[in-house]
């Protein structure tokens, strides 16, 4: 990413030690259900935005890296542990975890991978009873919570 390019999307880890920016929209947005992505994200699936290296830059800090297989590495914040990316070793693209973006609502998945490991209950999640955070905690308890999370902007 050139230093003069205006970021299209930005994001970073939970504590703010690592930040990134994109100068072009992602090529694709996907969900991966494979067991390796489940373990790496600590979730039933991972969601990624696929970006050309030329359109991506770490703008604050540098992530730590774990070689998760013989073909791939995953980046994460060494301070807070936020998973940040998946990338093929020496590949032309990086896949950033959509939850790490400041505006994850702008990254809508269009395909799924690793469906052999998809948990059967995932398809019914939208039909489960739900509450907002305010409904769950109540105004008094929610009002007393102090967040140490970096805000969703630079």
N, CA, C and O atoms as a DFTB+ gen file, in Angstrom:
616 C
 N C O
     1  1       0.845      -1.174       0.000
     2  2       0.000       0.000       0.000
     3  2       0.889       1.234       0.000
     4  3       1.820       1.326       0.799
     5  1       0.616       2.168      -0.872
     6  2       1.424       3.384      -0.916
     7  2       1.038       4.306       0.233
     8  3      -0.105       4.285       0.689
     9  1       1.971       5.103       0.698
    10  2       1.716       5.974       1.836
    11  2       0.740       7.105       1.495
    12  3       0.177       7.713       2.405
    13  1       0.527       7.401       0.221
    14  2      -0.385       8.473      -0.172
    15  2      -1.808       7.976      -0.427
    16  3      -2.726       8.779      -0.592
    17  1      -1.991       6.670      -0.458
    18  2      -3.323       6.118      -0.720
    19  2      -4.225       6.307       0.487
    20  3      -3.823       6.045       1.621
    21  1      -5.454       6.768       0.236
    22  2      -6.430       6.913       1.313
    23  2      -7.003       5.537       1.629
    24  3      -7.451       4.835       0.722
    25  1      -6.998       5.140       2.898
    26  2      -7.485       3.810       3.233
    27  2      -8.960       3.611       2.863
    28  3      -9.792       4.493       3.076
    29  1      -9.259       2.448       2.311
    30  2     -10.632       2.058       2.011
    31  2     -11.262       1.473       3.270
    32  3     -12.415       1.762       3.591
    33  1     -10.495       0.651       3.976
    34  2     -10.922       0.022       5.224
    35  2      -9.742      -0.008       6.183
    36  3      -8.589      -0.092       5.757
    37  1     -10.032       0.061       7.476
    38  2      -8.990      -0.014       8.498
    39  2      -9.426      -0.990       9.580
    40  3     -10.586      -1.397       9.644
    41  1      -8.482      -1.353      10.421
    42  2      -8.799      -2.243      11.527
    43  2      -7.585      -2.499      12.377
    44  3      -6.538      -1.877      12.198
    45  1      -7.735      -3.422      13.308
    46  2      -6.627      -3.754      14.182
    47  2      -7.046      -4.702      15.282
    48  3      -8.163      -5.219      15.299
    49  1      -6.130      -4.914      16.188
    50  2      -6.360      -5.844      17.288
    51  2      -7.187      -5.183      18.390
    52  3      -7.503      -3.994      18.326
    53  1      -7.525      -5.970      19.387
    54  2      -8.370      -5.481      20.464
    55  2      -7.698      -4.405      21.316
    56  3      -8.369      -3.480      21.775
    57  1      -6.383      -4.510      21.536
    58  2      -5.710      -3.533      22.399
    59  2      -5.176      -2.326      21.642
    60  3      -4.804      -1.332      22.265
    61  1      -5.127      -2.388      20.298
    62  2      -4.656      -1.262      19.502
    63  2      -3.169      -1.267      19.209
    64  3      -2.670      -0.341      18.569
    65  1      -2.448      -2.283      19.656
    66  2      -1.004      -2.342      19.401
    67  2      -0.691      -2.600      17.934
    68  3       0.361      -2.193      17.442
    69  1      -1.607      -3.279      17.227
    70  2      -1.415      -3.568      15.804
    71  2      -2.609      -3.012      15.038
    72  3      -3.760      -3.292      15.375
    73  1      -2.322      -2.216      13.997
    74  2      -3.365      -1.633      13.153
    75  2      -3.002      -1.887      11.697
    76  3      -1.836      -2.102      11.366
    77  1      -4.016      -1.861      10.827
    78  2      -3.790      -2.082       9.398
    79  2      -4.728      -1.225       8.580
    80  3      -5.707      -0.683       9.095
    81  1      -4.418      -1.105       7.284
    82  2      -5.259      -0.352       6.349
    83  2      -5.213      -1.013       4.983
    84  3      -4.209      -1.616       4.600
    85  1      -6.322      -0.889       4.248
    86  2      -6.438      -1.376       2.880
    87  2      -6.606      -0.183       1.957
    88  3      -7.326       0.760       2.286
    89  1      -5.949      -0.212       0.800
    90  2      -6.098       0.863      -0.183
    91  2      -7.060       0.471      -1.306
    92  3      -7.343       1.280      -2.189
    93  1      -7.565      -0.766      -1.277
    94  2      -8.534      -1.253      -2.263
    95  2      -9.457      -2.238      -1.562
    96  3      -9.072      -2.837      -0.558
    97  1     -10.662      -2.412      -2.073
    98  2     -11.579      -3.375      -1.452
    99  2     -11.039      -4.800      -1.559
   100  3     -10.281      -5.107      -2.479
   101  1     -11.427      -5.677      -0.618
   102  2     -11.010      -7.080      -0.706
   103  2     -11.529      -7.739      -1.980
   104  3     -12.580      -7.365      -2.500
   105  1     -10.776      -8.731      -2.481
   106  2     -11.176      -9.476      -3.674
   107  2     -12.368     -10.379      -3.376
   108  3     -13.233     -10.570      -4.230
   109  1     -12.416     -10.934      -2.163
   110  2     -13.538     -11.776      -1.759
   111  2     -13.607     -11.821      -0.240
   112  3     -12.625     -11.559       0.455
   113  1     -14.783     -12.157       0.252
   114  2     -15.012     -12.350       1.680
   115  2     -15.529     -13.772       1.841
   116  3     -16.459     -14.181       1.147
   117  1     -14.931     -14.520       2.750
   118  2     -15.337     -15.913       2.902
   119  2     -15.381     -16.329       4.361
   120  3     -14.861     -15.651       5.248
   121  1     -16.018     -17.465       4.576
   122  2     -16.061     -18.125       5.873
   123  2     -15.366     -19.460       5.703
   124  3     -15.560     -20.140       4.695
   125  1     -14.552     -19.843       6.685
   126  2     -13.917     -21.152       6.654
   127  2     -14.290     -21.917       7.918
   128  3     -14.117     -21.426       9.033
   129  1     -14.803     -23.122       7.723
   130  2     -15.228     -23.984       8.815
   131  2     -14.196     -25.049       9.159
   132  3     -14.440     -25.857      10.055
   133  1     -13.047     -25.081       8.477
   134  2     -12.088     -26.167       8.704
   135  2     -11.625     -26.177      10.159
   136  3     -11.684     -25.162      10.853
   137  1     -11.174     -27.323      10.595
   138  2     -10.788     -27.474      11.993
   139  2      -9.628     -26.559      12.372
   140  3      -9.568     -26.077      13.503
   141  1      -8.710     -26.314      11.446
   142  2      -7.589     -25.434      11.748
   143  2      -8.078     -24.002      11.991
   144  3      -7.596     -23.334      12.907
   145  1      -9.027     -23.526      11.182
   146  2      -9.579     -22.181      11.385
   147  2     -10.409     -22.105      12.665
   148  3     -10.420     -21.074      13.338
   149  1     -11.101     -23.186      13.001
   150  2     -11.838     -23.207      14.270
   151  2     -10.874     -23.026      15.441
   152  3     -11.136     -22.235      16.347
   153  1      -9.769     -23.752      15.423
   154  2      -8.792     -23.648      16.506
   155  2      -8.108     -22.276      16.521
   156  3      -7.914     -21.691      17.586
   157  1      -7.748     -21.769      15.349
   158  2      -7.034     -20.494      15.264
   159  2      -7.890     -19.320      15.730
   160  3      -7.374     -18.363      16.308
   161  1      -9.201     -19.393      15.480
   162  2     -10.086     -18.289      15.857
   163  2     -10.745     -18.502      17.216
   164  3     -11.265     -17.558      17.810
   165  1     -10.723     -19.748      17.712
   166  2     -11.426     -20.050      18.957
   167  2     -12.927     -19.944      18.775
   168  3     -13.652     -19.651      19.725
   169  1     -13.394     -20.178      17.562
   170  2     -14.803     -19.994      17.218
   171  2     -15.239     -21.125      16.281
   172  3     -14.396     -21.873      15.785
   173  1     -16.544     -21.257      16.035
   174  2     -17.017     -22.331      15.161
   175  2     -16.594     -22.174      13.703
   176  3     -16.606     -23.147      12.949
   177  1     -16.223     -20.969      13.302
   178  2     -15.695     -20.729      11.959
   179  2     -14.930     -19.413      11.977
   180  3     -15.055     -18.619      12.910
   181  1     -14.143     -19.197      10.940
   182  2     -13.410     -17.938      10.784
   183  2     -13.941     -17.236       9.541
   184  3     -14.396     -17.887       8.600
   185  1     -13.882     -15.921       9.538
   186  2     -14.313     -15.144       8.381
   187  2     -13.158     -14.255       7.942
   188  3     -12.535     -13.573       8.756
   189  1     -12.881     -14.276       6.631
   190  2     -11.708     -13.591       6.096
   191  2     -12.026     -12.680       4.925
   192  3     -12.923     -12.952       4.126
   193  1     -11.267     -11.585       4.839
   194  2     -11.277     -10.692       3.680
   195  2      -9.951     -10.910       2.952
   196  3      -8.882     -10.713       3.529
   197  1     -10.024     -11.314       1.693
   198  2      -8.864     -11.654       0.876
   199  2      -8.346     -10.393       0.181
   200  3      -9.087      -9.743      -0.556
   201  1      -7.071     -10.047       0.413
   202  2      -6.508      -8.777      -0.041
   203  2      -5.143      -9.004      -0.702
   204  3      -4.330      -9.784      -0.207
   205  1      -4.904      -8.326      -1.806
   206  2      -3.580      -8.351      -2.434
   207  2      -2.589      -7.648      -1.495
   208  3      -2.915      -6.620      -0.902
   209  1      -1.387      -8.204      -1.364
   210  2      -0.368      -7.587      -0.496
   211  2      -0.130      -6.126      -0.864
   212  3       0.099      -5.301       0.021
   213  1      -0.179      -5.790      -2.154
   214  2       0.077      -4.418      -2.597
   215  2      -0.983      -3.441      -2.093
   216  3      -0.735      -2.237      -2.031
   217  1      -2.162      -3.950      -1.732
   218  2      -3.261      -3.104      -1.253
   219  2      -3.399      -3.121       0.263
   220  3      -4.399      -2.641       0.796
   221  1      -2.412      -3.666       0.963
   222  2      -2.490      -3.861       2.410
   223  2      -1.235      -3.356       3.094
   224  3      -0.136      -3.468       2.549
   225  1      -1.398      -2.791       4.305
   226  2      -0.234      -2.384       5.098
   227  2      -0.549      -2.464       6.586
   228  3      -1.647      -2.124       7.029
   229  1       0.442      -2.922       7.346
   230  2       0.369      -2.802       8.799
   231  2       0.744      -1.344       9.083
   232  3       1.834      -0.914       8.706
   233  1      -0.116      -0.588       9.726
   234  2       0.115       0.841       9.939
   235  2       0.598       1.176      11.342
   236  3       1.098       2.275      11.582
   237  1       0.452       0.244      12.262
   238  2       0.949       0.432      13.627
   239  2       1.346      -0.925      14.169
   240  3       0.561      -1.872      14.127
   241  1       2.551      -1.021      14.673
   242  2       3.037      -2.272      15.232
   243  2       3.197      -3.350      14.176
   244  3       2.879      -3.141      13.005
   245  1       3.677      -4.469      14.587
   246  2       3.827      -5.643      13.717
   247  2       3.288      -6.845      14.483
   248  3       3.570      -7.004      15.670
   249  1       2.517      -7.685      13.812
   250  2       1.980      -8.851      14.503
   251  2       3.028      -9.940      14.700
   252  3       4.050      -9.979      14.015
   253  1       2.748     -10.814      15.645
   254  2       3.523     -12.038      15.806
   255  2       2.970     -13.042      14.802
   256  3       1.856     -12.878      14.305
   257  1       3.741     -14.072      14.506
   258  2       3.350     -15.042      13.487
   259  2       3.473     -16.463      14.015
   260  3       4.421     -16.801      14.723
   261  1       2.492     -17.288      13.653
   262  2       2.521     -18.721      13.948
   263  2       2.385     -19.475      12.637
   264  3       1.446     -19.239      11.876
   265  1       3.316     -20.382      12.367
   266  2       3.233     -21.215      11.163
   267  2       2.293     -22.370      11.501
   268  3       2.686     -23.327      12.170
   269  1       1.048     -22.271      11.033
   270  2       0.023     -23.244      11.401
   271  2       0.067     -24.518      10.570
   272  3      -0.537     -25.522      10.946
   273  1       0.766     -24.490       9.459
   274  2       0.925     -25.681       8.619
   275  2       2.157     -25.495       7.743
   276  3       2.847     -24.480       7.831
   277  1       2.419     -26.468       6.912
   278  2       3.581     -26.371       6.027
   279  2       3.378     -25.348       4.918
   280  3       4.333     -24.987       4.230
   281  1       2.142     -24.872       4.733
   282  2       1.880     -23.917       3.651
   283  2       1.381     -22.554       4.124
   284  3       1.282     -21.626       3.321
   285  1       1.060     -22.415       5.428
   286  2       0.416     -21.173       5.868
   287  2       0.952     -20.647       7.192
   288  3       1.466     -21.386       8.032
   289  1       0.806     -19.324       7.337
   290  2       1.128     -18.635       8.587
   291  2      -0.074     -17.806       9.009
   292  3      -0.866     -17.358       8.180
   293  1      -0.191     -17.613      10.317
   294  2      -1.275     -16.805      10.877
   295  2      -0.661     -15.738      11.767
   296  3       0.199     -16.022      12.601
   297  1      -1.116     -14.511      11.576
   298  2      -0.613     -13.385      12.355
   299  2      -1.598     -13.075      13.478
   300  3      -2.807     -13.253      13.328
   301  1      -1.059     -12.605      14.611
   302  2      -1.873     -12.259      15.772
   303  2      -1.151     -11.200      16.592
   304  3       0.057     -11.011      16.445
   305  1      -1.883     -10.514      17.450
   306  2      -1.255      -9.522      18.325
   307  2      -0.590     -10.244      19.496
   308  3      -1.231     -11.010      20.216
   309  1       0.681      -9.991      19.667
   310  2       1.406     -10.636      20.761
   311  2       0.985     -10.074      22.121
   312  3       1.206     -10.724      23.143
   313  1       0.381      -8.877      22.156
   314  2      -0.016      -8.269      23.423
   315  2      -1.384      -8.754      23.911
   316  3      -1.530      -9.115      25.079
   317  1      -2.386      -8.766      23.025
   318  2      -3.742      -9.134      23.461
   319  2      -4.234     -10.458      22.892
   320  3      -5.267     -10.967      23.326
   321  1      -3.508     -11.029      21.923
   322  2      -3.864     -12.326      21.374
   323  2      -4.874     -12.321      20.240
   324  3      -5.249     -13.389      19.757
   325  1      -5.325     -11.153      19.800
   326  2      -6.315     -11.090      18.724
   327  2      -5.791     -11.766      17.463
   328  3      -4.726     -11.394      16.970
   329  1      -6.522     -12.765      16.921
   330  2      -6.149     -13.333      15.627
   331  2      -6.376     -12.296      14.533
   332  3      -7.423     -11.649      14.509
   333  1      -5.416     -12.126      13.631
   334  2      -5.507     -11.077      12.617
   335  2      -5.529     -11.575      11.180
   336  3      -6.253     -11.021      10.354
   337  1      -4.749     -12.612      10.859
   338  2      -4.696     -12.991       9.453
   339  2      -4.322     -14.448       9.239
   340  3      -3.860     -15.155      10.135
   341  1      -4.547     -14.848       8.006
   342  2      -4.116     -16.134       7.462
   343  2      -3.465     -15.807       6.132
   344  3      -3.987     -14.996       5.366
   345  1      -2.327     -16.430       5.850
   346  2      -1.698     -16.195       4.553
   347  2      -0.864     -17.395       4.157
   348  3      -0.227     -18.041       4.989
   349  1      -0.884     -17.680       2.854
   350  2      -0.010     -18.710       2.320
   351  2       1.412     -18.189       2.349
   352  3       1.653     -17.022       2.040
   353  1       2.342     -19.031       2.712
   354  2       3.744     -18.624       2.767
   355  2       4.185     -18.224       1.359
   356  3       4.057     -19.007       0.418
   357  1       4.701     -17.013       1.221
   358  2       5.131     -16.447      -0.058
   359  2       3.994     -16.297      -1.070
   360  3       4.246     -16.200      -2.271
   361  1       2.737     -16.276      -0.594
   362  2       1.602     -16.083      -1.493
   363  2       1.391     -14.606      -1.817
   364  3       1.958     -13.746      -1.143
   365  1       0.588     -14.296      -2.833
   366  2       0.383     -12.910      -3.266
   367  2      -0.660     -12.140      -2.442
   368  3      -0.814     -10.930      -2.608
   369  1      -1.376     -12.848      -1.552
   370  2      -2.450     -12.204      -0.805
   371  2      -2.340     -12.495       0.686
   372  3      -1.632     -13.404       1.121
   373  1      -3.069     -11.688       1.450
   374  2      -3.227     -11.906       2.879
   375  2      -4.727     -11.918       3.152
   376  3      -5.478     -11.152       2.548
   377  1      -5.156     -12.773       4.046
   378  2      -6.571     -12.839       4.408
   379  2      -6.713     -12.343       5.836
   380  3      -6.210     -12.959       6.776
   381  1      -7.402     -11.227       5.985
   382  2      -7.572     -10.593       7.288
   383  2      -8.898     -11.035       7.910
   384  3      -9.924     -11.089       7.232
   385  1      -8.864     -11.346       9.192
   386  2     -10.070     -11.744       9.918
   387  2     -11.059     -10.571       9.900
   388  3     -10.710      -9.459      10.295
   389  1     -12.283     -10.817       9.446
   390  2     -13.241      -9.723       9.288
   391  2     -13.608      -9.066      10.614
   392  3     -13.932      -7.879      10.640
   393  1     -13.563      -9.808      11.704
   394  2     -13.867      -9.217      13.004
   395  2     -12.847      -8.199      13.469
   396  3     -13.128      -7.422      14.382
   397  1     -11.666      -8.184      12.863
   398  2     -10.615      -7.230      13.224
   399  2     -10.783      -5.883      12.525
   400  3     -10.089      -4.924      12.863
   401  1     -11.698      -5.797      11.551
   402  2     -11.936      -4.526      10.859
   403  2     -12.738      -3.574      11.741
   404  3     -13.542      -4.003      12.569
   405  1     -12.507      -2.275      11.551
   406  2     -13.276      -1.271      12.284
   407  2     -14.743      -1.296      11.893
   408  3     -15.607      -0.974      12.708
   409  1     -15.033      -1.673      10.660
   410  2     -16.414      -1.758      10.155
   411  2     -16.667      -3.155       9.582
   412  3     -16.778      -3.308       8.365
   413  1     -16.762      -4.176      10.444
   414  2     -16.977      -5.527       9.927
   415  2     -18.305      -5.691       9.195
   416  3     -18.482      -6.641       8.433
   417  1     -19.231      -4.777       9.423
   418  2     -20.529      -4.837       8.734
   419  2     -20.391      -4.622       7.233
   420  3     -21.305      -4.954       6.478
   421  1     -19.266      -4.076       6.788
   422  2     -19.034      -3.842       5.358
   423  2     -18.433      -5.054       4.647
   424  3     -18.173      -5.003       3.445
   425  1     -18.213      -6.132       5.379
   426  2     -17.544      -7.311       4.829
   427  2     -18.484      -8.509       4.906
   428  3     -18.473      -9.263       5.878
   429  1     -19.286      -8.668       3.875
   430  2     -20.310      -9.707       3.837
   431  2     -19.772     -10.937       3.097
   432  3     -19.407     -10.840       1.926
   433  1     -19.722     -12.086       3.767
   434  2     -19.212     -13.298       3.103
   435  2     -20.070     -13.706       1.908
   436  3     -21.293     -13.565       1.919
   437  1     -19.398     -14.214       0.882
   438  2     -20.096     -14.686      -0.322
   439  2     -19.826     -16.152      -0.601
   440  3     -20.403     -16.711      -1.533
   441  1     -18.951     -16.803       0.192
   442  2     -18.685     -18.227      -0.002
   443  2     -18.182     -18.853       1.287
   444  3     -17.740     -18.161       2.204
   445  1     -18.259     -20.192       1.339
   446  2     -17.807     -20.956       2.497
   447  2     -16.821     -22.028       2.053
   448  3     -16.915     -22.572       0.952
   449  1     -15.873     -22.315       2.940
   450  2     -14.887     -23.363       2.694
   451  2     -14.825     -24.273       3.922
   452  3     -15.362     -23.941       4.979
   453  1     -14.173     -25.408       3.772
   454  2     -13.974     -26.331       4.892
   455  2     -15.274     -26.862       5.477
   456  3     -15.354     -27.155       6.670
   457  1     -16.274     -26.983       4.644
   458  2     -17.607     -27.358       5.146
   459  2     -17.665     -28.787       5.694
   460  3     -18.638     -29.153       6.353
   461  1     -16.636     -29.596       5.430
   462  2     -16.613     -30.931       6.027
   463  2     -16.547     -30.856       7.553
   464  3     -16.915     -31.812       8.236
   465  1     -16.077     -29.721       8.093
   466  2     -15.974     -29.537       9.544
   467  2     -17.034     -28.583      10.096
   468  3     -17.018     -28.257      11.283
   469  1     -17.950     -28.137       9.242
   470  2     -18.992     -27.214       9.709
   471  2     -19.810     -27.883      10.804
   472  3     -20.276     -29.010      10.637
   473  1     -19.982     -27.198      11.907
   474  2     -20.775     -27.716      13.015
   475  2     -22.248     -27.660      12.636
   476  3     -22.721     -26.650      12.115
   477  1     -22.963     -28.727      12.894
   478  2     -24.350     -28.836      12.468
   479  2     -25.254     -27.730      12.966
   480  3     -26.212     -27.366      12.284
   481  1     -24.977     -27.187      14.135
   482  2     -25.856     -26.171      14.709
   483  2     -25.645     -24.777      14.124
   484  3     -26.468     -23.891      14.353
   485  1     -24.574     -24.564      13.381
   486  2     -24.269     -23.231      12.844
   487  2     -25.405     -22.700      11.960
   488  3     -25.727     -21.513      12.022
   489  1     -26.007     -23.555      11.150
   490  2     -27.040     -23.090      10.223
   491  2     -28.270     -22.537      10.944
   492  3     -29.012     -21.752      10.354
   493  1     -28.509     -22.922      12.199
   494  2     -29.686     -22.456      12.921
   495  2     -29.445     -21.287      13.852
   496  3     -30.360     -20.890      14.573
   497  1     -28.247     -20.720      13.866
   498  2     -27.918     -19.652      14.808
   499  2     -28.871     -18.455      14.695
   500  3     -29.274     -17.891      15.713
   501  1     -29.228     -18.068      13.487
   502  2     -30.100     -16.897      13.299
   503  2     -31.476     -17.096      13.927
   504  3     -32.175     -16.116      14.186
   505  1     -31.877     -18.324      14.173
   506  2     -33.201     -18.597      14.731
   507  2     -33.204     -18.744      16.252
   508  3     -34.266     -18.945      16.841
   509  1     -32.048     -18.648      16.898
   510  2     -31.983     -18.750      18.355
   511  2     -32.563     -17.496      19.007
   512  3     -32.488     -16.411      18.431
   513  1     -33.140     -17.632      20.200
   514  2     -33.570     -16.428      20.926
   515  2     -32.367     -15.502      21.107
   516  3     -31.241     -15.968      21.285
   517  1     -32.608     -14.194      21.062
   518  2     -31.485     -13.264      21.149
   519  2     -31.831     -12.044      22.000
   520  3     -32.998     -11.707      22.197
   521  1     -30.779     -11.394      22.497
   522  2     -30.889     -10.166      23.279
   523  2     -29.755      -9.227      22.882
   524  3     -28.693      -9.669      22.442
   525  1     -29.989      -7.941      23.040
   526  2     -28.909      -6.972      22.880
   527  2     -28.030      -7.036      24.135
   528  3     -28.421      -7.644      25.132
   529  1     -26.871      -6.425      24.094
   530  2     -25.999      -6.370      25.262
   531  2     -26.695      -5.638      26.402
   532  3     -26.576      -6.038      27.560
   533  1     -27.416      -4.576      26.087
   534  2     -28.151      -3.831      27.103
   535  2     -29.213      -4.708      27.764
   536  3     -29.367      -4.683      28.985
   537  1     -29.935      -5.472      26.973
   538  2     -30.942      -6.374      27.525
   539  2     -30.303      -7.449      28.398
   540  3     -30.862      -7.824      29.428
   541  1     -29.152      -7.939      27.997
   542  2     -28.481      -9.002      28.723
   543  2     -27.937      -8.529      30.077
   544  3     -28.114      -9.214      31.085
   545  1     -27.284      -7.375      30.107
   546  2     -26.654      -6.880      31.332
   547  2     -27.537      -5.929      32.130
   548  3     -27.439      -5.883      33.357
   549  1     -28.386      -5.182      31.464
   550  2     -29.171      -4.147      32.125
   551  2     -28.389      -2.850      32.149
   552  3     -27.159      -2.863      32.103
   553  1     -29.101      -1.715      32.221
   554  2     -28.433      -0.412      32.131
   555  2     -27.464      -0.123      33.272
   556  3     -26.432       0.508      33.045
   557  1     -27.762      -0.560      34.477
   558  2     -26.874      -0.252      35.605
   559  2     -25.541      -0.981      35.480
   560  3     -24.480      -0.372      35.623
   561  1     -25.594      -2.275      35.216
   562  2     -24.353      -3.037      35.091
   563  2     -23.585      -2.618      33.854
   564  3     -22.365      -2.457      33.908
   565  1     -24.282      -2.437      32.732
   566  2     -23.610      -2.039      31.492
   567  2     -22.959      -0.669      31.648
   568  3     -21.863      -0.443      31.137
   569  1     -23.620       0.239      32.345
   570  2     -23.074       1.571      32.561
   571  2     -21.813       1.583      33.409
   572  3     -21.038       2.537      33.349
   573  1     -21.596       0.540      34.196
   574  2     -20.419       0.465      35.051
   575  2     -19.241      -0.259      34.437
   576  3     -18.179      -0.342      35.055
   577  1     -19.406      -0.787      33.233
   578  2     -18.320      -1.514      32.578
   579  2     -17.350      -0.532      31.938
   580  3     -17.763       0.363      31.200
   581  1     -16.070      -0.696      32.216
   582  2     -15.024       0.129      31.611
   583  2     -14.307      -0.724      30.567
   584  3     -13.682      -1.728      30.909
   585  1     -14.394      -0.334      29.313
   586  2     -13.758      -1.081      28.232
   587  2     -12.302      -0.658      28.075
   588  3     -11.977       0.528      28.106
   589  1     -11.441      -1.645      27.907
   590  2     -10.030      -1.380      27.637
   591  2      -9.711      -1.662      26.176
   592  3      -8.547      -1.702      25.778
   593  1     -10.750      -1.855      25.392
   594  2     -10.597      -2.150      23.971
   595  2     -10.307      -0.876      23.192
   596  3     -10.869       0.182      23.476
   597  1      -9.422      -0.989      22.203
   598  2      -9.106       0.135      21.317
   599  2     -10.384       0.502      20.550
   600  3     -11.132      -0.390      20.150
   601  1     -10.647       1.796      20.338
   602  2     -11.836       2.167      19.576
   603  2     -11.722       1.732      18.114
   604  3     -10.623       1.490      17.614
   605  1     -12.846       1.637      17.449
   606  2     -12.875       1.200      16.051
   607  2     -12.520       2.335      15.098
   608  3     -13.286       2.649      14.187
   609  1     -11.380       2.939      15.306
   610  2     -10.837       3.980      14.427
   611  2      -9.432       4.311      14.908
   612  3      -9.045       3.967      16.025
   613  1      -8.674       4.985      14.044
   614  2      -7.320       5.423      14.440
   615  2      -7.403       6.744      15.160
   616  3      -6.379       7.285      15.576
